[in-house]
XYZ file of C-alpha atoms in Angstrom:
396
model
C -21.372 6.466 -51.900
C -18.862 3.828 -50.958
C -16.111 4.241 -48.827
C -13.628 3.999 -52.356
C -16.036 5.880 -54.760
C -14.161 8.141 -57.009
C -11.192 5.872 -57.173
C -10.414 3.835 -60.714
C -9.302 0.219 -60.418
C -7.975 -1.617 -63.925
C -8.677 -4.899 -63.612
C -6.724 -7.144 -65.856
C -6.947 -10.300 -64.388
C -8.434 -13.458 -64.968
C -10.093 -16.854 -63.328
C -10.484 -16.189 -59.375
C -8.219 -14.513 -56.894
C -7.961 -11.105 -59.150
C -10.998 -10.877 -60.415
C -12.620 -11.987 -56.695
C -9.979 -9.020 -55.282
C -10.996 -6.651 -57.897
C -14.841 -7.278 -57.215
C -14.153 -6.632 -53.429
C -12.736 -2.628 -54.382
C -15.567 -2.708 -56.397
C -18.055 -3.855 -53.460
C -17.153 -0.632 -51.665
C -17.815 1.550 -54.546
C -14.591 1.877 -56.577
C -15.237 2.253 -60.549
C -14.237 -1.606 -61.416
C -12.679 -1.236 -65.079
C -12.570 -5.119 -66.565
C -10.490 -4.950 -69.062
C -10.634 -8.302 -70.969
C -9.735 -9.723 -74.519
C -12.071 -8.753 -77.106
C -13.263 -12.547 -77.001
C -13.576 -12.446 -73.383
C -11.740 -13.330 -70.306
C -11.038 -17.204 -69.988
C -13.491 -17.355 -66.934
C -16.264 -16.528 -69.349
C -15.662 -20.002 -71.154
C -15.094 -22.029 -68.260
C -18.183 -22.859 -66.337
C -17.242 -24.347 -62.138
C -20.071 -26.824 -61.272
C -21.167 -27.226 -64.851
C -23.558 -24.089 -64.492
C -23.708 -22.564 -67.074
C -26.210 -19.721 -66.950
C -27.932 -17.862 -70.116
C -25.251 -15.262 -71.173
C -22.713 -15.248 -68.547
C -21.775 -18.463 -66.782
C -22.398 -18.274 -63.175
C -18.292 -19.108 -62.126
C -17.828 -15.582 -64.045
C -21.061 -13.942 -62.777
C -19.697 -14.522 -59.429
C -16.370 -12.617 -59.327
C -17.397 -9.832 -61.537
C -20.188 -7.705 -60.116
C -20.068 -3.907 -59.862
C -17.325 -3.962 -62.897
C -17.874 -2.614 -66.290
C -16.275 -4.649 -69.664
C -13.864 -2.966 -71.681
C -12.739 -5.720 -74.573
C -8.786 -4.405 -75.480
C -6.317 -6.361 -77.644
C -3.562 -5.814 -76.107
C -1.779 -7.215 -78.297
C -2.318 -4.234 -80.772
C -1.224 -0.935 -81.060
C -4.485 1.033 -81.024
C -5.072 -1.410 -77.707
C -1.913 -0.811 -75.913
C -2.870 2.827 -76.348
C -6.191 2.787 -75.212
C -5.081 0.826 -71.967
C -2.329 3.240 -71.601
C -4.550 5.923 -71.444
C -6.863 4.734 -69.112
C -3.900 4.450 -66.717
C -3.052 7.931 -67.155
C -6.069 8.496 -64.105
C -6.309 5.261 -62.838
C -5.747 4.623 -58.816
C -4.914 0.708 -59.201
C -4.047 -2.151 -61.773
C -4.680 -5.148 -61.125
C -2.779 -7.872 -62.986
C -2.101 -11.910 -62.344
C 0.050 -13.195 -65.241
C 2.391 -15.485 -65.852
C 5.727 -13.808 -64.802
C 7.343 -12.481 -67.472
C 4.034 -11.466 -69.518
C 3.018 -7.972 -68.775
C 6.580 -7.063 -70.007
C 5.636 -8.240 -72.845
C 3.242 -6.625 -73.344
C 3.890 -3.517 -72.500
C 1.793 -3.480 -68.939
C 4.149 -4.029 -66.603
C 5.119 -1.748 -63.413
C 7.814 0.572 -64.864
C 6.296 1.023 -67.626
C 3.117 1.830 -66.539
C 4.425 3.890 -63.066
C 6.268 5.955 -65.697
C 2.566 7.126 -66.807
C 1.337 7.518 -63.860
C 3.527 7.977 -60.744
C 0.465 7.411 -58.212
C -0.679 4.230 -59.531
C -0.861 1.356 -57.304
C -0.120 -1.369 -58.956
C -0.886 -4.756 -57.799
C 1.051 -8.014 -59.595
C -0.337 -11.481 -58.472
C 1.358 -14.439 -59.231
C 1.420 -18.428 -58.429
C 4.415 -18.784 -56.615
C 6.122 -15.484 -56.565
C 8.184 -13.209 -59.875
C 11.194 -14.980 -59.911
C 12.893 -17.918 -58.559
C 12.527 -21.804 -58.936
C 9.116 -22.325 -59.669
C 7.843 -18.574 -60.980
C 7.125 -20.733 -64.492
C 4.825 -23.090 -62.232
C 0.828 -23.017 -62.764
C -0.290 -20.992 -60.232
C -3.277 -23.125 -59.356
C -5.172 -23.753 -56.025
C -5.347 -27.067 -55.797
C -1.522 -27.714 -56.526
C -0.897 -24.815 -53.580
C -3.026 -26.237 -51.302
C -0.874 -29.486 -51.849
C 2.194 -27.948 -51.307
C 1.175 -25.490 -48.509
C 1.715 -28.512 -45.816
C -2.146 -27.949 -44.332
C -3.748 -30.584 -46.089
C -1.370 -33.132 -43.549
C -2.356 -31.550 -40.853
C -5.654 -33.342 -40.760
C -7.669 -36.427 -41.228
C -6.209 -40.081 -41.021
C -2.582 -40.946 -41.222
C -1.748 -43.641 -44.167
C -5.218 -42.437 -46.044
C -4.375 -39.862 -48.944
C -4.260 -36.010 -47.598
C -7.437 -34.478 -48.165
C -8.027 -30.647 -49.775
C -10.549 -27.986 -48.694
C -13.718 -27.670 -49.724
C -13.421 -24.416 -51.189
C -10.783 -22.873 -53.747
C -8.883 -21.959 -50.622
C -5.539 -20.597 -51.927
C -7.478 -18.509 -54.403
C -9.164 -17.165 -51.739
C -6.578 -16.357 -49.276
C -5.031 -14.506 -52.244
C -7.185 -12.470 -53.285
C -8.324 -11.268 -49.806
C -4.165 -10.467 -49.055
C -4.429 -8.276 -52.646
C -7.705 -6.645 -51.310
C -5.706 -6.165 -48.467
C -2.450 -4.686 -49.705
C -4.667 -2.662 -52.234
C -6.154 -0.790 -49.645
C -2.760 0.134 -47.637
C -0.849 1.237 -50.535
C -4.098 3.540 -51.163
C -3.917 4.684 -47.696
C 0.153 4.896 -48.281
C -0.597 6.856 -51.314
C -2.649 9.378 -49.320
C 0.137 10.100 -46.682
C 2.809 10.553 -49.218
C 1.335 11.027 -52.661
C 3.181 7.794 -54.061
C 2.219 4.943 -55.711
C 4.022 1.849 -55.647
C 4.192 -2.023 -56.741
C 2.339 -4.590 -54.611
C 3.311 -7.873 -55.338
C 1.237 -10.548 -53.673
C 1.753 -14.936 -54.630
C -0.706 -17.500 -53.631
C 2.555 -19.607 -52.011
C 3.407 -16.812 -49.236
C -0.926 -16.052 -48.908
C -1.534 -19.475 -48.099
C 1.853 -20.399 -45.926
C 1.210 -17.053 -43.636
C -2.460 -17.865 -42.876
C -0.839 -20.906 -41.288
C 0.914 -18.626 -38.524
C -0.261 -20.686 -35.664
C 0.311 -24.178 -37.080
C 3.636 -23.071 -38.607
C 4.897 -21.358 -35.488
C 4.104 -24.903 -33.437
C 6.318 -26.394 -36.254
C 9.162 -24.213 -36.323
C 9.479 -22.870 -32.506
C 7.820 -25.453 -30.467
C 9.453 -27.833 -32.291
C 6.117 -30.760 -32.749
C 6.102 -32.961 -35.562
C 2.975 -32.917 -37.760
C 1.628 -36.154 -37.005
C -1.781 -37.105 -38.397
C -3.718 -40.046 -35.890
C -4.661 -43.388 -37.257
C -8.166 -41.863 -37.014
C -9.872 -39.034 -38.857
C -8.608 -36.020 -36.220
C -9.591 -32.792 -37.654
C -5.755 -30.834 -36.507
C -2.687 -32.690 -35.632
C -2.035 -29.729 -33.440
C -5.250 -29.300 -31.338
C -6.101 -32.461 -28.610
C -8.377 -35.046 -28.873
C -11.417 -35.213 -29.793
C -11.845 -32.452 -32.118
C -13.521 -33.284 -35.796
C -16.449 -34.800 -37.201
C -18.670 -37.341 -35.835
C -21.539 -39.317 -37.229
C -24.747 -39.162 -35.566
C -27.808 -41.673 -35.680
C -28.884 -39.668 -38.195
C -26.282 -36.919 -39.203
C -23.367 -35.428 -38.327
C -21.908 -33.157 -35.889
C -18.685 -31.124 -35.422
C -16.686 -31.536 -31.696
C -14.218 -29.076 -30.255
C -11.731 -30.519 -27.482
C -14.297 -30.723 -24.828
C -13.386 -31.494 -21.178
C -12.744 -35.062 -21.518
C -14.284 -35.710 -17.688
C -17.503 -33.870 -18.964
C -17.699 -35.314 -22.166
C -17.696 -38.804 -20.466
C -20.803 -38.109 -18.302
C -22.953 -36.380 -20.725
C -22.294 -39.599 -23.497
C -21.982 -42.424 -20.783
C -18.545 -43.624 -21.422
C -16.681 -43.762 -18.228
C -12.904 -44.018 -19.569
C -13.076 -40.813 -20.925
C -14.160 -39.317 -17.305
C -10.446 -41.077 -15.993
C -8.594 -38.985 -18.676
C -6.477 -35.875 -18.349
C -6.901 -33.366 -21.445
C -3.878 -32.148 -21.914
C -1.934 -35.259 -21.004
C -4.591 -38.344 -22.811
C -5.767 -35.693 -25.117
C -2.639 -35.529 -26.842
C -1.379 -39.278 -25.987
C -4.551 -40.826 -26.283
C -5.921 -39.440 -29.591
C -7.122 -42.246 -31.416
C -8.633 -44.201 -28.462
C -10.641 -40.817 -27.467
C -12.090 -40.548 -30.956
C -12.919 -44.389 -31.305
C -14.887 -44.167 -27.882
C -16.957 -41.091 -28.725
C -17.655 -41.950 -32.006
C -19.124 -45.314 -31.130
C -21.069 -43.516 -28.367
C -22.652 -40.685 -30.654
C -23.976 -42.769 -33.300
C -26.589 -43.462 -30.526
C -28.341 -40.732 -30.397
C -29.754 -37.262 -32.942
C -28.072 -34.697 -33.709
C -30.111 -32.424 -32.280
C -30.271 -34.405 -29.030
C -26.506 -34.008 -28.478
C -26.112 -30.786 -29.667
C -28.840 -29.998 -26.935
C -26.816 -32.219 -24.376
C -23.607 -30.567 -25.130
C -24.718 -26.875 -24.959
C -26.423 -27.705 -21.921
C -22.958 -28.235 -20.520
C -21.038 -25.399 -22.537
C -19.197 -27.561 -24.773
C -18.405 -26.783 -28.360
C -20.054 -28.551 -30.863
C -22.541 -27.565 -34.171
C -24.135 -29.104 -36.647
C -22.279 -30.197 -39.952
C -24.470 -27.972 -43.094
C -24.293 -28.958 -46.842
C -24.940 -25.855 -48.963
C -28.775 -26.167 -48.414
C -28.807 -25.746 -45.145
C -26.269 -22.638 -44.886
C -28.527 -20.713 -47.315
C -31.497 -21.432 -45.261
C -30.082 -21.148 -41.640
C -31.590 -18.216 -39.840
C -28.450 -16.541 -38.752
C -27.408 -15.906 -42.516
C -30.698 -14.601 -42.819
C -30.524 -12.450 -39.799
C -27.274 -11.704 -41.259
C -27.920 -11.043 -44.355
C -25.005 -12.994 -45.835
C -26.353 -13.300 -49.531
C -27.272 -10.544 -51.373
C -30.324 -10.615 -54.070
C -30.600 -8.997 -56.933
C -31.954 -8.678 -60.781
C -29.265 -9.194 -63.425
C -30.400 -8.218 -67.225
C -29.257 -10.932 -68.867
C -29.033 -14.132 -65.966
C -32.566 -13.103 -64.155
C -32.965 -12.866 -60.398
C -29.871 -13.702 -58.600
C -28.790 -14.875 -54.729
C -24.970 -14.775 -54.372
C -22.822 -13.927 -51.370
C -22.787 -10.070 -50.337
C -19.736 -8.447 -48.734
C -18.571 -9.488 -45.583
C -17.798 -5.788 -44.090
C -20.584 -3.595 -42.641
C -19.806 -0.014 -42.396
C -22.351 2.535 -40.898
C -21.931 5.153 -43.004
C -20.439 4.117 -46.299
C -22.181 0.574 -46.937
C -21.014 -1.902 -49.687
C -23.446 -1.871 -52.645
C -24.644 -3.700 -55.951
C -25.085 -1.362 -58.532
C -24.313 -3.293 -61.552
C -23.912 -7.366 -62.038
C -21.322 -8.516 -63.857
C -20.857 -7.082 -67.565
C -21.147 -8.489 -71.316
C -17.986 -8.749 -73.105
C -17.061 -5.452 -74.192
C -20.622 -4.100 -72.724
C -19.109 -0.738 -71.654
C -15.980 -0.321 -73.753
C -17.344 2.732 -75.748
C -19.086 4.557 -72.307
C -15.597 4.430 -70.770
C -13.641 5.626 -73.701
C -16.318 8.150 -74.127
C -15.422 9.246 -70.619
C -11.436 9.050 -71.370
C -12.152 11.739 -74.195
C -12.492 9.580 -76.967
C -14.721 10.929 -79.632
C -16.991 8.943 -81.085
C -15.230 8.464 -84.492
C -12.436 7.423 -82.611
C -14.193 4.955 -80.628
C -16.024 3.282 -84.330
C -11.822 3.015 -85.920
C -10.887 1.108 -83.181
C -14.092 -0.985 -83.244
C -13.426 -1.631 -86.867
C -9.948 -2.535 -86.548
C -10.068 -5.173 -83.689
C -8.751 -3.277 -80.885
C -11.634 -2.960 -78.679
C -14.772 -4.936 -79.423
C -18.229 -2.731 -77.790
C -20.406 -5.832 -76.932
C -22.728 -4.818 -80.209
């Protein structure tokens, strides 16, 4: 039993930060209701990386475990009455569209609160429900762009570089997780629901609290160095260096110690916090001409001989493989009926007596729309009209 079995969560969002928060209640054992068009959500259709899988793409497959499908129109009576049922007993909906839309549709907070007073009720948006850009695509590369972080590193005069990852998507959906969770435990104090209203612009600006603080108290410009420094706001040399036959990460070492363990006597004259800052570019052109001279693995041994920070640089293939994910056990396995065996990231959290769990991968369009109207009271004829009349479609 998870730690949030027994509580409902309506899910009625789509591509990645509400379906990745909704998965996350789901991960520790709340009763994930997807409900998605009868055709299915967009994600479905829209395969990241090109991969396609057999049924289910794996971009979909990803943010929808431990949820079961319930294909609505909303956009028709019978539908709007089905999903206002459901919401009659639900704990939390979970919604990201455009501002303006769940009015329109009849899903919106007041509405919906007026059915059910205890509902938490989650509303995700780009960059917030009103104001000067609440028509905006909320998308993550654009908010990574505009969040300021992407000058805060690499090379000044070369074009800012984005994360790696869908970043702002993430961020977001860990901050609805998040709010989720503390308007449940608010609910359990005081018996109240309420509206928690969470945008990808204020998730990915607060994250920043450090940098931003630096900015707007200390007072430092964010200057990026002629070379490729990893932070404007953390000394030299801190980023990514090539090796004779890699790459490896450095964090601010003692410049006096870094200068004896790679043989470059300038760097042993240095101050850190005086040359570190001053002194940024020359720092990183010395050790980077030095540390293409030797492994990875030689350096790496050099510098945790001396208890400086460094790592190696992984691709994908060697995070899967490393033996701390193993030890860890980061990725999760498991046998999906349609998409075969599958190895995906697990949840994050351990708890000692209320563990996260897979007990279902992600759903078939419409795979368990009768089951859960069954379990709303429908009756069965009930259930077969709305079938026949487009409202719901059963995955048949």
């Amino acid at each position: 039993m998870g730690i949030l079995s027994g509580y409902r969560v309506l899910d009625c969002s789509i591509a990645m930060a509400g379906p990745f928060a909704a998965q996350r209640l789901g991960d520790l054992g709340a009763d994930v209701v997807k409900v998605e068009p009868t055709g299915g959500e967009w994600q479905r259709h829209v395969s990241a990386g090109g991969a396609k899988g057999n049924k289910i793409n794996v971009s979909f497959m990803s943010l929808n475990r431990n949820k079961r499908s319930l294909a609505v129109d909303l956009k028709s009576e019978g539908g709007r009455e089905v999903l206002a049922d459901l919401v009659k007993s639900a704990d939390v909906f979970i919604q990201n569209y455009r501002p303006g839309v769940a009015a329109r549709l009849g899903v919106d907070y007041e509405t919906l609160s007026a059915l059910n007073p205890r509902l938490i009720y989650v509303s995700m948006s780009g960059y917030g429900e009103d104001g000067p850009y609440a028509q905006r695509p909320g998308q993550d590369l654009l908010l990574q762009a505009m969040s300021g972080a992407m000058r805060s590193a690499g090379r000044e005069g070369e074009p800012p570089t984005p994360a790696g990852m869908y970043l702002a998507d993430a961020i977001t959906a860990y901050t609805a997780f998040e709010g989720a969770l503390a308007a449940l435990l608010h609910r359990e104090r005081t018996g109240e629901g309420q509206l928690v209203q969470v945008n990808m612009l204020d998730a990915i600006t607060t994250i920043q609290m450090q940098e931003l603080s630096v900015f707007t108290v200390g007072k430092k410009p964010q200057t990026r160095s002629a070379e490729p420094h990893a932070h404007c706001y953390i000394r030299s040399p801190y980023g990514t260096f090539k090796t004779s036959d890699g790459y490896l990460a450095l964090a601010f070492p003692p410049l006096k110690t870094l200068g004896e363990i790679i043989a470059e006597p300038a760097l042993m004259l240095m101050n850190d916090e005086r040359d570190g800052w001053e002194k940024r570019d020359q720092i990183f052109a010395l050790t980077r001409d030095r540390l293409e001279t030797r492994s990875t693995a030689e350096w790496l041994d050099a510098f945790a001989a001396a208890g400086i920070w460094a790592g190696p640089v992984y691709g994908y293939a060697e995070l899967v493989a490393d033996p701390q994910i193993a030890h860890n056990g980061t990725f999760i396995e498991y046998d999906h009926p349609t998409e075969g065996h599958v190895k995906t990231p697990g949840f994050p959290i351990r708890f000692s007596k209320s563990p996260s769990t897979v007990d279902r991968g992600a759903p078939q369009v419409g795979e368990h729309s009768a089951e859960i109207l069954k379990q709303a009271g429908y009756s069965p004829e009930r259930i077969s009209a709305l079938a026949a009349s487009g409202a719901i479609a059963t995955g048949e």
